[in-house]
PDB file of C-alpha atoms in Angstrom:
ATOM      1  CA  UNK A  45      -0.524  -0.340   0.309  1.00 54.00           C
ATOM      2  CA  UNK A  46       1.219   3.268  -1.002  1.00 84.00           C
ATOM      3  CA  UNK A  47       3.100   5.110   2.327  1.00 90.00           C
ATOM      4  CA  UNK A  48       4.629   8.649   0.926  1.00 94.00           C
ATOM      5  CA  UNK A  49       4.341  11.290   2.307  1.00 97.00           C
ATOM      6  CA  UNK A  50       4.688  14.639   0.859  1.00 98.00           C
ATOM      7  CA  UNK A  51       5.036  18.211   2.958  1.00 98.00           C
ATOM      8  CA  UNK A  52       4.111  21.545   1.702  1.00 98.00           C
ATOM      9  CA  UNK A  53       5.311  24.720   3.824  1.00 98.00           C
ATOM     10  CA  UNK A  54       2.408  27.458   2.794  1.00 98.00           C
ATOM     11  CA  UNK A  55       4.344  30.261   5.624  1.00 98.00           C
ATOM     12  CA  UNK A  56       5.379  30.334   8.839  1.00 97.00           C
ATOM     13  CA  UNK A  57       4.075  27.364  11.516  1.00 98.00           C
ATOM     14  CA  UNK A  58       1.432  26.803   8.006  1.00 98.00           C
ATOM     15  CA  UNK A  59       2.183  23.760   5.821  1.00 98.00           C
ATOM     16  CA  UNK A  60      -0.518  21.471   3.990  1.00 98.00           C
ATOM     17  CA  UNK A  61       0.334  16.632   4.593  1.00 98.00           C
ATOM     18  CA  UNK A  62      -0.386  15.014   1.720  1.00 98.00           C
ATOM     19  CA  UNK A  63      -0.540  11.190   3.428  1.00 97.00           C
ATOM     20  CA  UNK A  64      -1.032   8.912   0.602  1.00 95.00           C
ATOM     21  CA  UNK A  65      -4.001  11.223  -0.735  1.00 95.00           C
ATOM     22  CA  UNK A  66      -5.674  12.646   2.612  1.00 96.00           C
ATOM     23  CA  UNK A  67      -4.813  16.256   3.237  1.00 98.00           C
ATOM     24  CA  UNK A  68      -4.361  17.698   5.998  1.00 98.00           C
ATOM     25  CA  UNK A  69      -3.519  21.730   6.567  1.00 98.00           C
ATOM     26  CA  UNK A  70      -1.753  22.939   9.806  1.00 98.00           C
ATOM     27  CA  UNK A  71      -1.936  26.069  11.416  1.00 98.00           C
ATOM     28  CA  UNK A  72      -2.437  27.509   8.079  1.00 98.00           C
ATOM     29  CA  UNK A  73      -5.588  29.789   7.616  1.00 98.00           C
ATOM     30  CA  UNK A  74      -4.110  32.869   9.384  1.00 98.00           C
ATOM     31  CA  UNK A  75      -3.942  36.479   9.173  1.00 95.00           C
ATOM     32  CA  UNK A  76      -2.130  40.458  10.295  1.00 91.00           C
ATOM     33  CA  UNK A  77       0.642  38.053  12.330  1.00 96.00           C
ATOM     34  CA  UNK A  78       2.749  40.529  14.611  1.00 94.00           C
ATOM     35  CA  UNK A  79       5.702  41.867  13.434  1.00 95.00           C
ATOM     36  CA  UNK A  80       8.631  39.651  12.491  1.00 95.00           C
ATOM     37  CA  UNK A  81       6.265  36.692  11.157  1.00 96.00           C
ATOM     38  CA  UNK A  82       4.706  36.208   7.634  1.00 97.00           C
ATOM     39  CA  UNK A  83       1.748  36.350   5.930  1.00 97.00           C
ATOM     40  CA  UNK A  84       0.658  34.301   3.502  1.00 98.00           C
ATOM     41  CA  UNK A  85       1.692  35.004   0.476  1.00 98.00           C
ATOM     42  CA  UNK A  86      -1.600  36.177  -1.853  1.00 97.00           C
ATOM     43  CA  UNK A  87      -0.959  34.723  -4.429  1.00 98.00           C
ATOM     44  CA  UNK A  88      -0.931  30.877  -1.826  1.00 98.00           C
ATOM     45  CA  UNK A  89      -3.763  32.032   0.303  1.00 98.00           C
ATOM     46  CA  UNK A  90      -6.535  32.730  -2.996  1.00 98.00           C
ATOM     47  CA  UNK A  91      -4.975  29.140  -4.106  1.00 98.00           C
ATOM     48  CA  UNK A  92      -5.851  28.118  -0.580  1.00 98.00           C
ATOM     49  CA  UNK A  93      -9.378  29.520  -0.342  1.00 98.00           C
ATOM     50  CA  UNK A  94     -10.280  28.453  -4.058  1.00 98.00           C
ATOM     51  CA  UNK A  95      -8.979  24.528  -3.567  1.00 98.00           C
ATOM     52  CA  UNK A  96      -6.300  24.508  -6.263  1.00 98.00           C
ATOM     53  CA  UNK A  97      -3.794  22.851  -6.474  1.00 97.00           C
ATOM     54  CA  UNK A  98      -2.328  21.520  -3.749  1.00 98.00           C
ATOM     55  CA  UNK A  99      -4.451  22.797  -2.002  1.00 98.00           C
ATOM     56  CA  UNK A 100      -7.840  20.964  -3.472  1.00 98.00           C
ATOM     57  CA  UNK A 101      -9.216  18.374  -1.526  1.00 98.00           C
ATOM     58  CA  UNK A 102      -8.294  18.739   1.849  1.00 98.00           C
ATOM     59  CA  UNK A 103      -9.802  17.541   4.932  1.00 97.00           C
ATOM     60  CA  UNK A 104      -8.842  17.872   7.856  1.00 98.00           C
ATOM     61  CA  UNK A 105      -7.600  21.007   9.448  1.00 98.00           C
ATOM     62  CA  UNK A 106      -5.111  21.287  12.608  1.00 98.00           C
ATOM     63  CA  UNK A 107      -4.188  24.187  14.399  1.00 98.00           C
ATOM     64  CA  UNK A 108      -1.318  24.285  17.309  1.00 98.00           C
ATOM     65  CA  UNK A 109      -3.145  27.261  19.176  1.00 98.00           C
ATOM     66  CA  UNK A 110      -5.176  30.085  18.287  1.00 97.00           C
ATOM     67  CA  UNK A 111      -1.808  32.907  18.043  1.00 97.00           C
ATOM     68  CA  UNK A 112      -3.416  34.978  14.519  1.00 97.00           C
ATOM     69  CA  UNK A 113       0.314  33.686  13.319  1.00 97.00           C
ATOM     70  CA  UNK A 114      -1.036  30.416  13.707  1.00 98.00           C
ATOM     71  CA  UNK A 115      -4.642  30.774  12.618  1.00 98.00           C
ATOM     72  CA  UNK A 116      -7.630  33.540  12.226  1.00 98.00           C
ATOM     73  CA  UNK A 117     -11.014  32.222  13.108  1.00 97.00           C
ATOM     74  CA  UNK A 118     -12.459  34.236  10.882  1.00 98.00           C
ATOM     75  CA  UNK A 119     -10.923  33.394   7.691  1.00 98.00           C
ATOM     76  CA  UNK A 120     -10.915  29.567   8.812  1.00 98.00           C
ATOM     77  CA  UNK A 121     -14.885  30.301   8.906  1.00 98.00           C
ATOM     78  CA  UNK A 122     -14.384  31.870   4.685  1.00 98.00           C
ATOM     79  CA  UNK A 123     -12.911  29.023   4.140  1.00 98.00           C
ATOM     80  CA  UNK A 124     -15.031  26.502   5.966  1.00 98.00           C
ATOM     81  CA  UNK A 125     -18.001  27.914   4.384  1.00 98.00           C
ATOM     82  CA  UNK A 126     -16.798  27.534   1.003  1.00 97.00           C
ATOM     83  CA  UNK A 127     -14.580  24.489   0.834  1.00 98.00           C
ATOM     84  CA  UNK A 128     -16.488  22.108   4.009  1.00 97.00           C
ATOM     85  CA  UNK A 129     -13.465  20.071   5.784  1.00 98.00           C
ATOM     86  CA  UNK A 130     -14.870  16.982   7.571  1.00 97.00           C
ATOM     87  CA  UNK A 131     -13.264  18.096  10.708  1.00 96.00           C
ATOM     88  CA  UNK A 132     -12.039  21.258  12.367  1.00 97.00           C
ATOM     89  CA  UNK A 133      -9.477  20.392  15.402  1.00 97.00           C
ATOM     90  CA  UNK A 134      -8.531  23.464  17.839  1.00 94.00           C
ATOM     91  CA  UNK A 135      -6.372  22.322  21.434  1.00 92.00           C
ATOM     92  CA  UNK A 136      -9.444  22.641  23.086  1.00 88.00           C
ATOM     93  CA  UNK A 137      -9.505  19.369  24.607  1.00 82.00           C
ATOM     94  CA  UNK A 138     -12.150  17.541  21.999  1.00 83.00           C
ATOM     95  CA  UNK A 139      -9.804  15.531  21.218  1.00 83.00           C
ATOM     96  CA  UNK A 140      -6.718  13.728  21.993  1.00 91.00           C
ATOM     97  CA  UNK A 141      -6.429  10.906  19.219  1.00 94.00           C
ATOM     98  CA  UNK A 142      -8.524  10.396  16.082  1.00 96.00           C
ATOM     99  CA  UNK A 143      -8.425   7.386  14.124  1.00 95.00           C
ATOM    100  CA  UNK A 144      -8.737   8.727  10.619  1.00 94.00           C
ATOM    101  CA  UNK A 145      -9.282   5.257   8.748  1.00 92.00           C
ATOM    102  CA  UNK A 146      -6.855   3.338   6.432  1.00 89.00           C
ATOM    103  CA  UNK A 147      -4.399   3.183   8.666  1.00 92.00           C
ATOM    104  CA  UNK A 148      -3.855   6.966   9.313  1.00 96.00           C
ATOM    105  CA  UNK A 149      -3.788   8.684  12.642  1.00 97.00           C
ATOM    106  CA  UNK A 150      -3.400  11.427  14.526  1.00 97.00           C
ATOM    107  CA  UNK A 151      -2.719  12.008  18.558  1.00 97.00           C
ATOM    108  CA  UNK A 152      -2.383  15.816  20.059  1.00 96.00           C
ATOM    109  CA  UNK A 153       0.066  16.223  22.636  1.00 96.00           C
ATOM    110  CA  UNK A 154      -0.847  18.914  25.091  1.00 95.00           C
ATOM    111  CA  UNK A 155       2.261  21.325  26.045  1.00 96.00           C
ATOM    112  CA  UNK A 156       3.386  24.165  27.446  1.00 97.00           C
ATOM    113  CA  UNK A 157       3.870  27.281  24.429  1.00 98.00           C
ATOM    114  CA  UNK A 158       7.038  29.050  24.571  1.00 97.00           C
ATOM    115  CA  UNK A 159       7.333  31.895  26.478  1.00 96.00           C
ATOM    116  CA  UNK A 160       6.584  32.053  30.017  1.00 94.00           C
ATOM    117  CA  UNK A 161       3.614  35.214  28.833  1.00 95.00           C
ATOM    118  CA  UNK A 162       1.921  32.289  26.765  1.00 96.00           C
ATOM    119  CA  UNK A 163       2.097  29.651  30.040  1.00 90.00           C
ATOM    120  CA  UNK A 164      -2.262  30.238  30.091  1.00 94.00           C
ATOM    121  CA  UNK A 165      -2.522  29.311  25.853  1.00 96.00           C
ATOM    122  CA  UNK A 166      -3.980  26.041  24.894  1.00 97.00           C
ATOM    123  CA  UNK A 167      -1.049  24.738  22.544  1.00 97.00           C
ATOM    124  CA  UNK A 168      -0.987  21.159  21.028  1.00 97.00           C
ATOM    125  CA  UNK A 169       2.032  19.110  19.909  1.00 97.00           C
ATOM    126  CA  UNK A 170       0.403  16.692  16.979  1.00 98.00           C
ATOM    127  CA  UNK A 171       2.302  13.456  16.086  1.00 98.00           C
ATOM    128  CA  UNK A 172      -0.012  11.355  12.868  1.00 98.00           C
ATOM    129  CA  UNK A 173       0.771   8.852  12.174  1.00 97.00           C
ATOM    130  CA  UNK A 174       0.026   6.775   8.504  1.00 97.00           C
ATOM    131  CA  UNK A 175       0.485   3.132   7.145  1.00 95.00           C
ATOM    132  CA  UNK A 176       3.855   2.485  10.120  1.00 94.00           C
ATOM    133  CA  UNK A 177       5.909   6.387   9.973  1.00 97.00           C
ATOM    134  CA  UNK A 178       5.047   9.109  12.181  1.00 98.00           C
ATOM    135  CA  UNK A 179       5.048  12.673  11.678  1.00 98.00           C
ATOM    136  CA  UNK A 180       5.280  15.238  14.812  1.00 98.00           C
ATOM    137  CA  UNK A 181       4.842  18.849  15.066  1.00 98.00           C
ATOM    138  CA  UNK A 182       5.765  21.459  17.641  1.00 98.00           C
ATOM    139  CA  UNK A 183       4.786  24.759  16.592  1.00 98.00           C
ATOM    140  CA  UNK A 184       5.623  26.316  19.820  1.00 98.00           C
ATOM    141  CA  UNK A 185       5.848  24.255  22.350  1.00 98.00           C
ATOM    142  CA  UNK A 186       8.042  24.780  24.578  1.00 98.00           C
ATOM    143  CA  UNK A 187      11.293  22.732  25.039  1.00 98.00           C
ATOM    144  CA  UNK A 188      12.410  23.958  28.250  1.00 97.00           C
ATOM    145  CA  UNK A 189       9.833  22.413  29.994  1.00 96.00           C
ATOM    146  CA  UNK A 190       8.208  20.046  27.924  1.00 97.00           C
ATOM    147  CA  UNK A 191      10.431  15.908  27.214  1.00 97.00           C
ATOM    148  CA  UNK A 192       8.961  14.322  24.707  1.00 96.00           C
ATOM    149  CA  UNK A 193       8.928  11.489  27.420  1.00 95.00           C
ATOM    150  CA  UNK A 194       5.932   9.480  25.678  1.00 94.00           C
ATOM    151  CA  UNK A 195       8.135   9.367  22.490  1.00 95.00           C
ATOM    152  CA  UNK A 196      11.572   8.145  23.123  1.00 90.00           C
ATOM    153  CA  UNK A 197      11.368   4.854  22.617  1.00 92.00           C
ATOM    154  CA  UNK A 198       9.221   6.295  18.818  1.00 95.00           C
ATOM    155  CA  UNK A 199      10.775   5.938  15.408  1.00 97.00           C
ATOM    156  CA  UNK A 200       9.808   9.277  14.045  1.00 98.00           C
ATOM    157  CA  UNK A 201       9.804  10.007   9.634  1.00 98.00           C
ATOM    158  CA  UNK A 202       9.887  14.084  10.561  1.00 98.00           C
ATOM    159  CA  UNK A 203      10.021  16.264  12.888  1.00 98.00           C
ATOM    160  CA  UNK A 204       8.613  19.573  12.816  1.00 98.00           C
ATOM    161  CA  UNK A 205      10.572  22.377  14.573  1.00 98.00           C
ATOM    162  CA  UNK A 206      10.666  25.831  15.546  1.00 98.00           C
ATOM    163  CA  UNK A 207      15.073  27.642  14.936  1.00 98.00           C
ATOM    164  CA  UNK A 208      14.844  28.588  18.250  1.00 97.00           C
ATOM    165  CA  UNK A 209      13.769  23.945  19.032  1.00 98.00           C
ATOM    166  CA  UNK A 210      16.567  23.390  17.010  1.00 98.00           C
ATOM    167  CA  UNK A 211      18.831  25.853  18.023  1.00 97.00           C
ATOM    168  CA  UNK A 212      18.220  24.190  20.900  1.00 97.00           C
ATOM    169  CA  UNK A 213      19.391  20.319  19.792  1.00 97.00           C
ATOM    170  CA  UNK A 214      23.011  20.996  17.811  1.00 96.00           C
ATOM    171  CA  UNK A 215      23.571  23.025  21.768  1.00 95.00           C
ATOM    172  CA  UNK A 216      22.081  20.413  23.547  1.00 94.00           C
ATOM    173  CA  UNK A 217      20.957  23.052  25.271  1.00 94.00           C
ATOM    174  CA  UNK A 218      17.301  23.461  27.126  1.00 96.00           C
ATOM    175  CA  UNK A 219      16.145  20.956  26.238  1.00 97.00           C
ATOM    176  CA  UNK A 220      16.146  17.718  28.660  1.00 95.00           C
ATOM    177  CA  UNK A 221      14.544  14.679  26.461  1.00 95.00           C
ATOM    178  CA  UNK A 222      15.629  12.614  23.399  1.00 93.00           C
ATOM    179  CA  UNK A 223      14.088  12.563  19.906  1.00 96.00           C
ATOM    180  CA  UNK A 224      14.958   9.607  17.440  1.00 95.00           C
ATOM    181  CA  UNK A 225      13.967  11.092  13.908  1.00 97.00           C
ATOM    182  CA  UNK A 226      15.073  10.471  10.728  1.00 97.00           C
ATOM    183  CA  UNK A 227      14.921  14.314   9.569  1.00 98.00           C
ATOM    184  CA  UNK A 228      15.137  17.362  11.959  1.00 98.00           C
ATOM    185  CA  UNK A 229      12.483  20.123   9.354  1.00 98.00           C
ATOM    186  CA  UNK A 230      12.708  23.566  10.377  1.00 98.00           C
ATOM    187  CA  UNK A 231      10.622  25.645   9.856  1.00 98.00           C
ATOM    188  CA  UNK A 232       7.980  28.703  11.433  1.00 98.00           C
ATOM    189  CA  UNK A 233      10.825  30.752   9.996  1.00 97.00           C
ATOM    190  CA  UNK A 234      10.035  34.457   8.486  1.00 98.00           C
ATOM    191  CA  UNK A 235      10.148  35.384   3.935  1.00 97.00           C
ATOM    192  CA  UNK A 236      13.702  36.932   4.231  1.00 95.00           C
ATOM    193  CA  UNK A 237      11.273  41.179   3.923  1.00 96.00           C
ATOM    194  CA  UNK A 238       9.789  39.817   7.759  1.00 97.00           C
ATOM    195  CA  UNK A 239      12.343  38.750   8.786  1.00 97.00           C
ATOM    196  CA  UNK A 240      13.174  41.351  11.791  1.00 96.00           C
ATOM    197  CA  UNK A 241      14.849  39.959  14.144  1.00 95.00           C
ATOM    198  CA  UNK A 242      17.227  37.840  12.006  1.00 97.00           C
ATOM    199  CA  UNK A 243      16.054  34.606  12.451  1.00 97.00           C
ATOM    200  CA  UNK A 244      17.399  33.750   9.347  1.00 97.00           C
ATOM    201  CA  UNK A 245      21.009  34.438   9.589  1.00 97.00           C
ATOM    202  CA  UNK A 246      20.338  32.397  13.546  1.00 97.00           C
ATOM    203  CA  UNK A 247      19.674  29.164  11.440  1.00 98.00           C
ATOM    204  CA  UNK A 248      22.283  29.238  10.192  1.00 97.00           C
ATOM    205  CA  UNK A 249      24.947  29.328  12.348  1.00 97.00           C
ATOM    206  CA  UNK A 250      22.770  26.378  13.769  1.00 97.00           C
ATOM    207  CA  UNK A 251      23.256  24.211  10.494  1.00 97.00           C
ATOM    208  CA  UNK A 252      27.545  24.493  10.965  1.00 97.00           C
ATOM    209  CA  UNK A 253      26.860  22.957  13.981  1.00 96.00           C
ATOM    210  CA  UNK A 254      24.928  20.077  13.924  1.00 97.00           C
ATOM    211  CA  UNK A 255      25.829  16.969  13.606  1.00 94.00           C
ATOM    212  CA  UNK A 256      24.115  14.671  10.692  1.00 93.00           C
ATOM    213  CA  UNK A 257      24.459  11.753  12.570  1.00 94.00           C
ATOM    214  CA  UNK A 258      21.625  11.827  14.280  1.00 93.00           C
ATOM    215  CA  UNK A 259      19.854  12.856  11.204  1.00 96.00           C
ATOM    216  CA  UNK A 260      18.915  15.152   8.389  1.00 98.00           C
ATOM    217  CA  UNK A 261      18.119  18.393   8.583  1.00 98.00           C
ATOM    218  CA  UNK A 262      15.617  21.111   6.081  1.00 98.00           C
ATOM    219  CA  UNK A 263      15.348  23.848   6.656  1.00 98.00           C
ATOM    220  CA  UNK A 264      12.367  24.891   4.711  1.00 98.00           C
ATOM    221  CA  UNK A 265      12.273  28.609   3.918  1.00 97.00           C
ATOM    222  CA  UNK A 266      10.088  29.509   0.760  1.00 97.00           C
ATOM    223  CA  UNK A 267       6.244  29.684   0.018  1.00 98.00           C
ATOM    224  CA  UNK A 268       4.978  26.468  -1.329  1.00 98.00           C
ATOM    225  CA  UNK A 269       7.772  24.173  -1.207  1.00 98.00           C
ATOM    226  CA  UNK A 270       7.851  20.415  -1.055  1.00 98.00           C
ATOM    227  CA  UNK A 271       9.245  17.738   0.664  1.00 98.00           C
ATOM    228  CA  UNK A 272       8.280  13.464  -0.294  1.00 97.00           C
ATOM    229  CA  UNK A 273       9.056  11.549   2.631  1.00 95.00           C
TER     230      UNK A 273
END
């Protein structure tokens, strides 16, 4: 049976995941992000809202939390009215494990949001399992407080993590857990014109420190950049 997984970056932490034809959008309907984060480029947003390829046939919408660089209620309502996804999942405690059929599951892992200012924000990591393969979405998880201990013995095909989390892995500080992944995909980066905090330059420094024996490090830096796993 086909178990190919394709991942396409929209912007920031917005990603489209295609699990053998089952399409899921994570943190991909947002607007008016704060300074230092990128809006969804207009052409890509139009294609998304119109369900044009590669955004056709999206079944599920997942949101890790409701910050404005991850989620817009207005845009989600507009999208849902037009395209009628089967389910929208937010971190409100309604779900912990979703069995989606044909060897496809999603497990929501309640995690603390990075930065004490946001300690009360409802936030979740997500593990997608598909026909024996697994992907972990970490979004803005506080890597100084969370260890993902339930996954310590689980081989992950990929983990998506922001550049701060990746930097902690590279330097061996702050993160006290262990991730066992074939690929470390760095996302939630601003596009160059929005990069007021110079996150891309910091990522380049981190990549020079990365020990490739731990797994492949792959930055997602361009709208509609696609990886096949």
